[in-house]
PDB file of C-alpha atoms in Angstrom:
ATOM      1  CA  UNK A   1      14.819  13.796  67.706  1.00 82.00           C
ATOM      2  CA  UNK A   2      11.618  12.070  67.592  1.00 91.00           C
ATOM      3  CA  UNK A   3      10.789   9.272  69.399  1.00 94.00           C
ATOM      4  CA  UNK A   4       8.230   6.333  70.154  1.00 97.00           C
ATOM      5  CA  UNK A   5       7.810   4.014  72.557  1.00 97.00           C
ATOM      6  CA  UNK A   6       5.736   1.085  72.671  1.00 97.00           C
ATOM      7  CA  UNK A   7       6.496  -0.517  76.222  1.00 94.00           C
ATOM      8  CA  UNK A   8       4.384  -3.727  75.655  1.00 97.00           C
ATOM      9  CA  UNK A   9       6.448  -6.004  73.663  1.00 96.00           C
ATOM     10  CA  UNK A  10       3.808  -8.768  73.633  1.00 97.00           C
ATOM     11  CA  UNK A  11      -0.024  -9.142  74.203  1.00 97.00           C
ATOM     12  CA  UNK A  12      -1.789 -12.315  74.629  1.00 97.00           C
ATOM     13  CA  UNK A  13      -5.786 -12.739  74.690  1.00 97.00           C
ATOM     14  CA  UNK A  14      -8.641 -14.605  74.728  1.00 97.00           C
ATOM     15  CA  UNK A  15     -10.910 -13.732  71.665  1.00 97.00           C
ATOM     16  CA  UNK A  16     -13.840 -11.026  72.841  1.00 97.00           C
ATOM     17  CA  UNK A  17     -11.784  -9.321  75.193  1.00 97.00           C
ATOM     18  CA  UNK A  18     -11.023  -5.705  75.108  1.00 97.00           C
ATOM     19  CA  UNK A  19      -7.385  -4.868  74.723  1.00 98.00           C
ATOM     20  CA  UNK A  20      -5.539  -1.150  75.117  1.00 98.00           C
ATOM     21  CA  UNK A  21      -1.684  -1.074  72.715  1.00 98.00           C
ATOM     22  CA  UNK A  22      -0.275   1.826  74.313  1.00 98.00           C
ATOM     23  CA  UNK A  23       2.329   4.495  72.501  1.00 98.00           C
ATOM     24  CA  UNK A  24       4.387   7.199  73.924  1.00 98.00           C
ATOM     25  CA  UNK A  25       5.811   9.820  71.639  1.00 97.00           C
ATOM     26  CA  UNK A  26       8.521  12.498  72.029  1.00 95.00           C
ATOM     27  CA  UNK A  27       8.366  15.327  69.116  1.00 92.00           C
ATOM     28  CA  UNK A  28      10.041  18.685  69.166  1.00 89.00           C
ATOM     29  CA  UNK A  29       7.592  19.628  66.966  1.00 88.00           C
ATOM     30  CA  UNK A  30       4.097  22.120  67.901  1.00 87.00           C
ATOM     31  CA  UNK A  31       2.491  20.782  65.600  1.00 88.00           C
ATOM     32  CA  UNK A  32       2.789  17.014  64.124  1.00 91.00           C
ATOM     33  CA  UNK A  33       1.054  13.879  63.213  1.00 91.00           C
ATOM     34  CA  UNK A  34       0.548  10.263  64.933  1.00 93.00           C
ATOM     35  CA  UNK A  35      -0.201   6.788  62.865  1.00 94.00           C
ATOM     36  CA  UNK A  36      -1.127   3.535  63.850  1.00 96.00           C
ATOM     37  CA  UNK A  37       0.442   0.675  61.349  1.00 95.00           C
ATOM     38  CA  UNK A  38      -1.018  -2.920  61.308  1.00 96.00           C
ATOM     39  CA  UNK A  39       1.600  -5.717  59.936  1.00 96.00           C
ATOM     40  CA  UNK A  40      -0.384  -8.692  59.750  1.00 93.00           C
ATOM     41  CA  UNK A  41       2.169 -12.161  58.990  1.00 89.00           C
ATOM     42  CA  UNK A  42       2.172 -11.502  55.529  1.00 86.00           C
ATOM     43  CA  UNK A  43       4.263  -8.603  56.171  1.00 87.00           C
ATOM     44  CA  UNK A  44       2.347  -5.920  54.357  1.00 89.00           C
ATOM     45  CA  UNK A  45       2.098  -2.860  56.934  1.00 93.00           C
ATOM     46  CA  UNK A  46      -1.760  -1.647  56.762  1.00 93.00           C
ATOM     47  CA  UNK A  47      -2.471   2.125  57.602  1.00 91.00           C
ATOM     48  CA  UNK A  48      -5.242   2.481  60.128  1.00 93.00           C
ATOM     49  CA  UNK A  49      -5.057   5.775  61.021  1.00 91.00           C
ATOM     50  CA  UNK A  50      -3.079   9.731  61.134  1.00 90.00           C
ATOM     51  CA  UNK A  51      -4.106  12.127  64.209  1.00 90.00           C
ATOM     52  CA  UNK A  52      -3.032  15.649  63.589  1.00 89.00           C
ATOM     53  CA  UNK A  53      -2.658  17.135  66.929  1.00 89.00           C
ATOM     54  CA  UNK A  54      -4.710  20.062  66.413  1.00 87.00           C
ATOM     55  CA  UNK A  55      -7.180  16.895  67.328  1.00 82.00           C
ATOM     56  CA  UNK A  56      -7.653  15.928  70.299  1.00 79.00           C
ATOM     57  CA  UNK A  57     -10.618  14.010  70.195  1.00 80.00           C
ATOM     58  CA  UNK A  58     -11.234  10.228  70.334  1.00 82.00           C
ATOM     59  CA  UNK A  59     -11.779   8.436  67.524  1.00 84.00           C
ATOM     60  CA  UNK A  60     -13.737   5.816  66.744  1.00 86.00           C
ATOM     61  CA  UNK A  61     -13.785   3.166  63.986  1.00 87.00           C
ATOM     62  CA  UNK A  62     -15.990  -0.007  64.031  1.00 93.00           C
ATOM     63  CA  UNK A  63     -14.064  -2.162  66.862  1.00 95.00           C
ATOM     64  CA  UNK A  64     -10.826   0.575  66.993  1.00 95.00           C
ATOM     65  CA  UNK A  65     -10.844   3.438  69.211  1.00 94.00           C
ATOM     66  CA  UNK A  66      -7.655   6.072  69.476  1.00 94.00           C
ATOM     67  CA  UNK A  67      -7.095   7.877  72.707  1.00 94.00           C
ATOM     68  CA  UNK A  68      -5.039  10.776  72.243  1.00 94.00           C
ATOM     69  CA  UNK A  69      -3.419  12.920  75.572  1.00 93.00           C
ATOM     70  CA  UNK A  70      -1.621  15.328  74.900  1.00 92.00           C
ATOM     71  CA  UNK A  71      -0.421  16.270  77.983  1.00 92.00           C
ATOM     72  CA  UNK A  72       0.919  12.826  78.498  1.00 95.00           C
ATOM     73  CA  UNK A  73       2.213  12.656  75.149  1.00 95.00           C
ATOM     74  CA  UNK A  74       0.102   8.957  74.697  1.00 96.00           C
ATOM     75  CA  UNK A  75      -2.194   7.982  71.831  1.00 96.00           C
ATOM     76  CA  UNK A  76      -3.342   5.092  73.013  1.00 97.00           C
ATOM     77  CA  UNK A  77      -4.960   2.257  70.364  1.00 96.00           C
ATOM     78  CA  UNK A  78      -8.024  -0.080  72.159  1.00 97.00           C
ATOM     79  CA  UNK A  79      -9.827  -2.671  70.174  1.00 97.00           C
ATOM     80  CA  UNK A  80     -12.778  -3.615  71.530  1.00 97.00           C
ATOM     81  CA  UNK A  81     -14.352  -7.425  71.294  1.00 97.00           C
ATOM     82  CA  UNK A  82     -11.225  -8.565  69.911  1.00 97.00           C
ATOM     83  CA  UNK A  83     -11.447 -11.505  67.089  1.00 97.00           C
ATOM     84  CA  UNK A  84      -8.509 -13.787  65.966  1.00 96.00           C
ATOM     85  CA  UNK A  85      -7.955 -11.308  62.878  1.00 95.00           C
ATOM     86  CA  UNK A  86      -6.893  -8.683  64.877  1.00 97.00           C
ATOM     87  CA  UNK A  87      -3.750 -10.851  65.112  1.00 97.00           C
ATOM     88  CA  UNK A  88      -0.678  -9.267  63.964  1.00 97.00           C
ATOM     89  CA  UNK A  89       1.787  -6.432  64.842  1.00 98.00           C
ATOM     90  CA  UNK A  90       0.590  -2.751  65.758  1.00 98.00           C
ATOM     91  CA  UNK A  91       3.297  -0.231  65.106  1.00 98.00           C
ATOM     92  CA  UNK A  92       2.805   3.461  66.304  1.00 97.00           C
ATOM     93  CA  UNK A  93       4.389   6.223  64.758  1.00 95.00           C
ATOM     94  CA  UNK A  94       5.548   9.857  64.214  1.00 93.00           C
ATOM     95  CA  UNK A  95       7.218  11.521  61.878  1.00 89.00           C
ATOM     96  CA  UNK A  96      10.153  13.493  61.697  1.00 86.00           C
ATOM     97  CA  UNK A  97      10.343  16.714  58.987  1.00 81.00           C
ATOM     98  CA  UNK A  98       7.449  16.508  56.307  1.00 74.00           C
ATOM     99  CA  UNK A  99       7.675  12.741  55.070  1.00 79.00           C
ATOM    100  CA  UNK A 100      10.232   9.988  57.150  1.00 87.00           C
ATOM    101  CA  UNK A 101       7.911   8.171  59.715  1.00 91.00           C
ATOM    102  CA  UNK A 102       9.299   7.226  63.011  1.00 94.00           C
ATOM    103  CA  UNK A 103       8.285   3.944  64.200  1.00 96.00           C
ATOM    104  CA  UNK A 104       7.842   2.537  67.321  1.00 97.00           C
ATOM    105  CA  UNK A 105       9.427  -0.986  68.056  1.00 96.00           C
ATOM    106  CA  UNK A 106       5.762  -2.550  67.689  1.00 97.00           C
ATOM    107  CA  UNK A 107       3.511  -4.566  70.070  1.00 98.00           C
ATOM    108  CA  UNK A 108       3.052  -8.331  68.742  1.00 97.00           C
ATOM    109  CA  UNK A 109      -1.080  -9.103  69.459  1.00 98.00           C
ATOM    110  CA  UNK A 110      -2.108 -12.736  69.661  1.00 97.00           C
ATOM    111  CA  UNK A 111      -5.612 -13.372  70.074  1.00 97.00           C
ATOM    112  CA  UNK A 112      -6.207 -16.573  71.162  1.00 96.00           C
ATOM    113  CA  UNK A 113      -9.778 -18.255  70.413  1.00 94.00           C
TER     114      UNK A 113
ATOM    115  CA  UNK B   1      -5.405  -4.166  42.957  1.00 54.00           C
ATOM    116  CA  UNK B   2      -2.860  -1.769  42.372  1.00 79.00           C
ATOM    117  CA  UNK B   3      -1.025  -1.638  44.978  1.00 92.00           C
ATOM    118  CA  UNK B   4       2.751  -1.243  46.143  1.00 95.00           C
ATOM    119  CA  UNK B   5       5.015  -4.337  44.620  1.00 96.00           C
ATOM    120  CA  UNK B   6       8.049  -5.370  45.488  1.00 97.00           C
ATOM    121  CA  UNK B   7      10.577  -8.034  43.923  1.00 97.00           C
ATOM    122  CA  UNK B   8      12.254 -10.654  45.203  1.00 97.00           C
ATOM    123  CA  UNK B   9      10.105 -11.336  47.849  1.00 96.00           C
ATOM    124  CA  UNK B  10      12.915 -13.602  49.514  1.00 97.00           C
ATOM    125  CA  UNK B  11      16.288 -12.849  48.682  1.00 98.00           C
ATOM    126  CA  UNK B  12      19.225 -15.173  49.806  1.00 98.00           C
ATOM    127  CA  UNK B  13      22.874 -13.625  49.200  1.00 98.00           C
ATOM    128  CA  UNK B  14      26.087 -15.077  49.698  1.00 97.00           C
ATOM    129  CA  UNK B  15      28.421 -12.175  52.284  1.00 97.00           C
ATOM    130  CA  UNK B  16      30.230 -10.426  49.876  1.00 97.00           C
ATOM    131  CA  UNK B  17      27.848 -10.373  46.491  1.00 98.00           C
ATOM    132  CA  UNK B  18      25.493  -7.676  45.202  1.00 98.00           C
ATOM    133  CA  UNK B  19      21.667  -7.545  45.503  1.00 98.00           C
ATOM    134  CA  UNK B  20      19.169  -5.215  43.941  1.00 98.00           C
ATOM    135  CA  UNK B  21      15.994  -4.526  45.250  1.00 98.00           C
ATOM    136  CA  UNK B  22      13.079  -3.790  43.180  1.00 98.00           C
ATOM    137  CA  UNK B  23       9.634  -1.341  44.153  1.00 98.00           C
ATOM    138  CA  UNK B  24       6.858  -0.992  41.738  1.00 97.00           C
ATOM    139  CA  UNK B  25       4.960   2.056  43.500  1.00 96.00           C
ATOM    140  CA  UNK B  26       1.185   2.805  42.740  1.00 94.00           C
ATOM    141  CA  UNK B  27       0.963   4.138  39.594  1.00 93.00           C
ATOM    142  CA  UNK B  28       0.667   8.112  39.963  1.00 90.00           C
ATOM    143  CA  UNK B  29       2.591   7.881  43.245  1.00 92.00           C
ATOM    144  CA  UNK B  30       5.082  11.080  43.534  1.00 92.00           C
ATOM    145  CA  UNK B  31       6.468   9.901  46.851  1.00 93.00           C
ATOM    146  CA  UNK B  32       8.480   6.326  47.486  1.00 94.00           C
ATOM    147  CA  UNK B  33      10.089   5.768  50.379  1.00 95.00           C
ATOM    148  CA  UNK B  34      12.522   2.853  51.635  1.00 97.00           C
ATOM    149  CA  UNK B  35      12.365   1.012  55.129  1.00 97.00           C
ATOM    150  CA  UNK B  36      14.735  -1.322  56.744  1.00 98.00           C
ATOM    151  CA  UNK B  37      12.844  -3.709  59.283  1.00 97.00           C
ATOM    152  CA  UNK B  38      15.274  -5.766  61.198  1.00 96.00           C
ATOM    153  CA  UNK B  39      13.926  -8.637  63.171  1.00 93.00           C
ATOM    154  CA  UNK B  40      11.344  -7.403  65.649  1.00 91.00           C
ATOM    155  CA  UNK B  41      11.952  -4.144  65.431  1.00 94.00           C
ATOM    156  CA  UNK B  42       9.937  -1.196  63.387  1.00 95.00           C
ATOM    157  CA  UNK B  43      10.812  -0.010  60.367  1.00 96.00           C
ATOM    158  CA  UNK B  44      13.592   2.292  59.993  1.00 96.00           C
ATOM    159  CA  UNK B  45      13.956   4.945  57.520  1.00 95.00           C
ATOM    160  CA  UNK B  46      16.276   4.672  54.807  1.00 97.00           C
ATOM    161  CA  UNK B  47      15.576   7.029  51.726  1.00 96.00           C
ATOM    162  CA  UNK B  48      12.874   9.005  50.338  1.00 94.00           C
ATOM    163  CA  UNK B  49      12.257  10.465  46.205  1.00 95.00           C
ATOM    164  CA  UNK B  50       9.731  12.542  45.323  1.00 93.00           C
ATOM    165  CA  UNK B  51       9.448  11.919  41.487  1.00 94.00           C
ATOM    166  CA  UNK B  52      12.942  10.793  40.652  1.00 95.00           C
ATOM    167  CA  UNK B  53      14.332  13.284  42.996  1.00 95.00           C
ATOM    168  CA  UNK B  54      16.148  11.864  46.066  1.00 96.00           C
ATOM    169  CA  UNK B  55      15.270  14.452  48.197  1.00 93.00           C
ATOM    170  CA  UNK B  56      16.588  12.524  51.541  1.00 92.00           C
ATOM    171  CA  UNK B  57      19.235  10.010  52.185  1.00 93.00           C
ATOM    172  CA  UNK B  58      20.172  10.440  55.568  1.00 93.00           C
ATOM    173  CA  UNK B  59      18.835   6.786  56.508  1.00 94.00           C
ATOM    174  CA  UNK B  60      21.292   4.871  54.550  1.00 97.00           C
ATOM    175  CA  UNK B  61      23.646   2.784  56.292  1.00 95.00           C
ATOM    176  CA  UNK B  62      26.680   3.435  54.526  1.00 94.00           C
ATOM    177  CA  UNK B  63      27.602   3.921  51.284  1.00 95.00           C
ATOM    178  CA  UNK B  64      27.700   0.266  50.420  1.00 97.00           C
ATOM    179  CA  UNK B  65      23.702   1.231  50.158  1.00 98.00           C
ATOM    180  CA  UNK B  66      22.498   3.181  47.068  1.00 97.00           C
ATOM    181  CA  UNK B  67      18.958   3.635  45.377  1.00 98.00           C
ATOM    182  CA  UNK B  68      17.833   5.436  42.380  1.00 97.00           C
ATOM    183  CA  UNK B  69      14.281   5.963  40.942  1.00 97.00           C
ATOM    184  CA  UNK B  70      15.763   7.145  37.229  1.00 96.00           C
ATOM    185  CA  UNK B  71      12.310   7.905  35.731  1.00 94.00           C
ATOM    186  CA  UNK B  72      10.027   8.564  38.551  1.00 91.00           C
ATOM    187  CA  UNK B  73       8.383   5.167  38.953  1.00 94.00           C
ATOM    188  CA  UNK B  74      10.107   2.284  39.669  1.00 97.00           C
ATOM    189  CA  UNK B  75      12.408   2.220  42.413  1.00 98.00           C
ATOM    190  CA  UNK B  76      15.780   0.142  42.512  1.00 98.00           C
ATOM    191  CA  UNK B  77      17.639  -0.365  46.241  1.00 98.00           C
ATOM    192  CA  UNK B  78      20.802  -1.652  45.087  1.00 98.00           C
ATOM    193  CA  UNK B  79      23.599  -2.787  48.298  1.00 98.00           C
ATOM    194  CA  UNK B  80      26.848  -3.937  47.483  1.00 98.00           C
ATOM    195  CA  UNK B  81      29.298  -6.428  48.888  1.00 98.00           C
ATOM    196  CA  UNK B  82      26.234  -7.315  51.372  1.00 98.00           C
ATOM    197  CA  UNK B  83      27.436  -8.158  55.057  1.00 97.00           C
ATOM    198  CA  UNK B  84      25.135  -9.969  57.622  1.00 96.00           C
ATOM    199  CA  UNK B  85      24.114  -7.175  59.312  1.00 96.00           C
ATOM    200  CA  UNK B  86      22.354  -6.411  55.809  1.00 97.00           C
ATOM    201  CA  UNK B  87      20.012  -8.905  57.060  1.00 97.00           C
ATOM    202  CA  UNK B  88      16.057  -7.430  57.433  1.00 97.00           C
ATOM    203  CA  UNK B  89      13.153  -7.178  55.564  1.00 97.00           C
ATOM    204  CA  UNK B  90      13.357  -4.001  53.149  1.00 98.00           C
ATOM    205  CA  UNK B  91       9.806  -2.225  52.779  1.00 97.00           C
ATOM    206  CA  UNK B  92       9.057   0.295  49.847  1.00 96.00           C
ATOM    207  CA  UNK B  93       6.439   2.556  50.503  1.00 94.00           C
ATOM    208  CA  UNK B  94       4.412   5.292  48.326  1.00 93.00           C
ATOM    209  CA  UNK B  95       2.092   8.073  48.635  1.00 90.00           C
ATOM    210  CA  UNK B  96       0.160  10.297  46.401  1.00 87.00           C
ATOM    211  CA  UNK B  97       1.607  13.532  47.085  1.00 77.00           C
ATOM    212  CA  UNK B  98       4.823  15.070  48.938  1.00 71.00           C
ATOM    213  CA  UNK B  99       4.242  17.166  52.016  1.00 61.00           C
ATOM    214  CA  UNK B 100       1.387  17.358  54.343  1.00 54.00           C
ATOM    215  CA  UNK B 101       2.259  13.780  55.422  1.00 63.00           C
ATOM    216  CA  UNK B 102      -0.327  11.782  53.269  1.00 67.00           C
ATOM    217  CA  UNK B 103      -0.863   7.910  53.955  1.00 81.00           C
ATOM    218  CA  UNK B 104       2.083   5.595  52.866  1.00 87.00           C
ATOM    219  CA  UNK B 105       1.222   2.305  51.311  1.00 90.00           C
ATOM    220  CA  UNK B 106       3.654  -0.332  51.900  1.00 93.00           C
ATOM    221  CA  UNK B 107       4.531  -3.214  49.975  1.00 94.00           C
ATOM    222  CA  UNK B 108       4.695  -6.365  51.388  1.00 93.00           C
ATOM    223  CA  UNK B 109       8.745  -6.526  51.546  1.00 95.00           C
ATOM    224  CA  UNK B 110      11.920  -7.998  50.495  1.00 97.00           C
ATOM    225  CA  UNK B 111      13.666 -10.335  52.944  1.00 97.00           C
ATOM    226  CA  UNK B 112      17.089 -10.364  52.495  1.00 98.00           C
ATOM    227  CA  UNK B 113      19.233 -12.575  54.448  1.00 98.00           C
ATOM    228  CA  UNK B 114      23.351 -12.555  53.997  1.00 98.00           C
ATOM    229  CA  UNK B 115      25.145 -15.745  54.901  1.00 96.00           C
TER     230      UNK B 115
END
């Protein structure tokens, strides 16, 4: 079944700093889709992004940046001068058949100004 | 803003009683989806409709746990005789189209917590 793991529980960080959330996935599909989830404290989870992997470019977005590797089966989630903001939750995800997401166990951000 | 509404937003239940859930999608939604979120964890997948068709239910607990979307909109997640491992926040979810994996919104949650 599909799987993701994000091994960094926790992130702390002083405000401007670059900082990498990393995700491993396990699919048994040849063709699927990847998602980054933001869940600030009110609870609301905010969509930032879907990769198709037919893509294996980087993408870029403002302050985000996605790092997708295939071959390691990592797409990777940097944000880049970080701001208190950014504080929050980052869930990574897959999917499993055409519509249940598969989340990872999340990676709780504190930037700290 | 239109987006994905959910009601109660806090939900305290004795072990034992009834809750129901409540998800107002975004109107024109075909797709609503149901999440469990336990305590640090991500969500888990619970049931989907697309229209008032529950097309998958595989994520429900056990049968204590039932929803129904009866005329394609609003969505009801109703659990019965609640026990404390009910406890989590339950996210509703919606997206404009079935297939070909199109963004979910979520709502912001119910948090349900069984004494």
């Amino acid at each position: 079944a599909q799987k993701v793991t994000q091994a960094q529980t926790e992130i702390s960080v002083v405000e401007k700093e670059d900082v990498t959330l990393d995700c491993v996935y396990e699919t048994r599909d040849t063709t699927y889709y990847l998602f980054w989830y933001k869940q600030p404290p009110s609870g609301e989870l905010v969509f930032l992004i879907r990769r198709n992997s037919f893509d294996e470019q980087n993408e870029i977005s403002g302050r985000y940046s996605w790092n997708f590797q295939k071959s390691t089966s990592s797409f990777n989630f940097t944000i880049t001068a970080s701001q208190v903001v950014d504080s929050a939750v980052y869930f990574c995800a897959t999917h499993q058949g055409a519509q249940k997401l598969v989340f990872g166990q999340g990676t709780r951000l504190t930037i700290n100004p | 803003g239109a987006g994905v509404s959910q009601s109660p937003r806090y939900k305290v239940a004795k072990r034992g009683q009834d809750v129901a859930l409540r998800c107002d999608p975004i109107s024109g939604h075909v797709s609503l989806f149901w999440y469990q979120q336990a305590l640090g964890q991500g969500p888990e997948f619970l049931t989907y409709f697309q229209n008032e068709a529950q097309l998958d239910k595989s994520g429900l607990p056990s049968d204590r746990f039932f929803a129904e979307r009866p005329e394609g909109s609003v969505s009801t997640l109703k659990i019965q005789r609640t026990q404390q491992e009910d406890s989590a926040v339950y996210l509703c979810a919606s997206s404009l189209a079935p297939g070909d994996l199109y963004e979910q919104y979520f709502g912001p949650g119910t948090r349900l917590t069984v004494t």
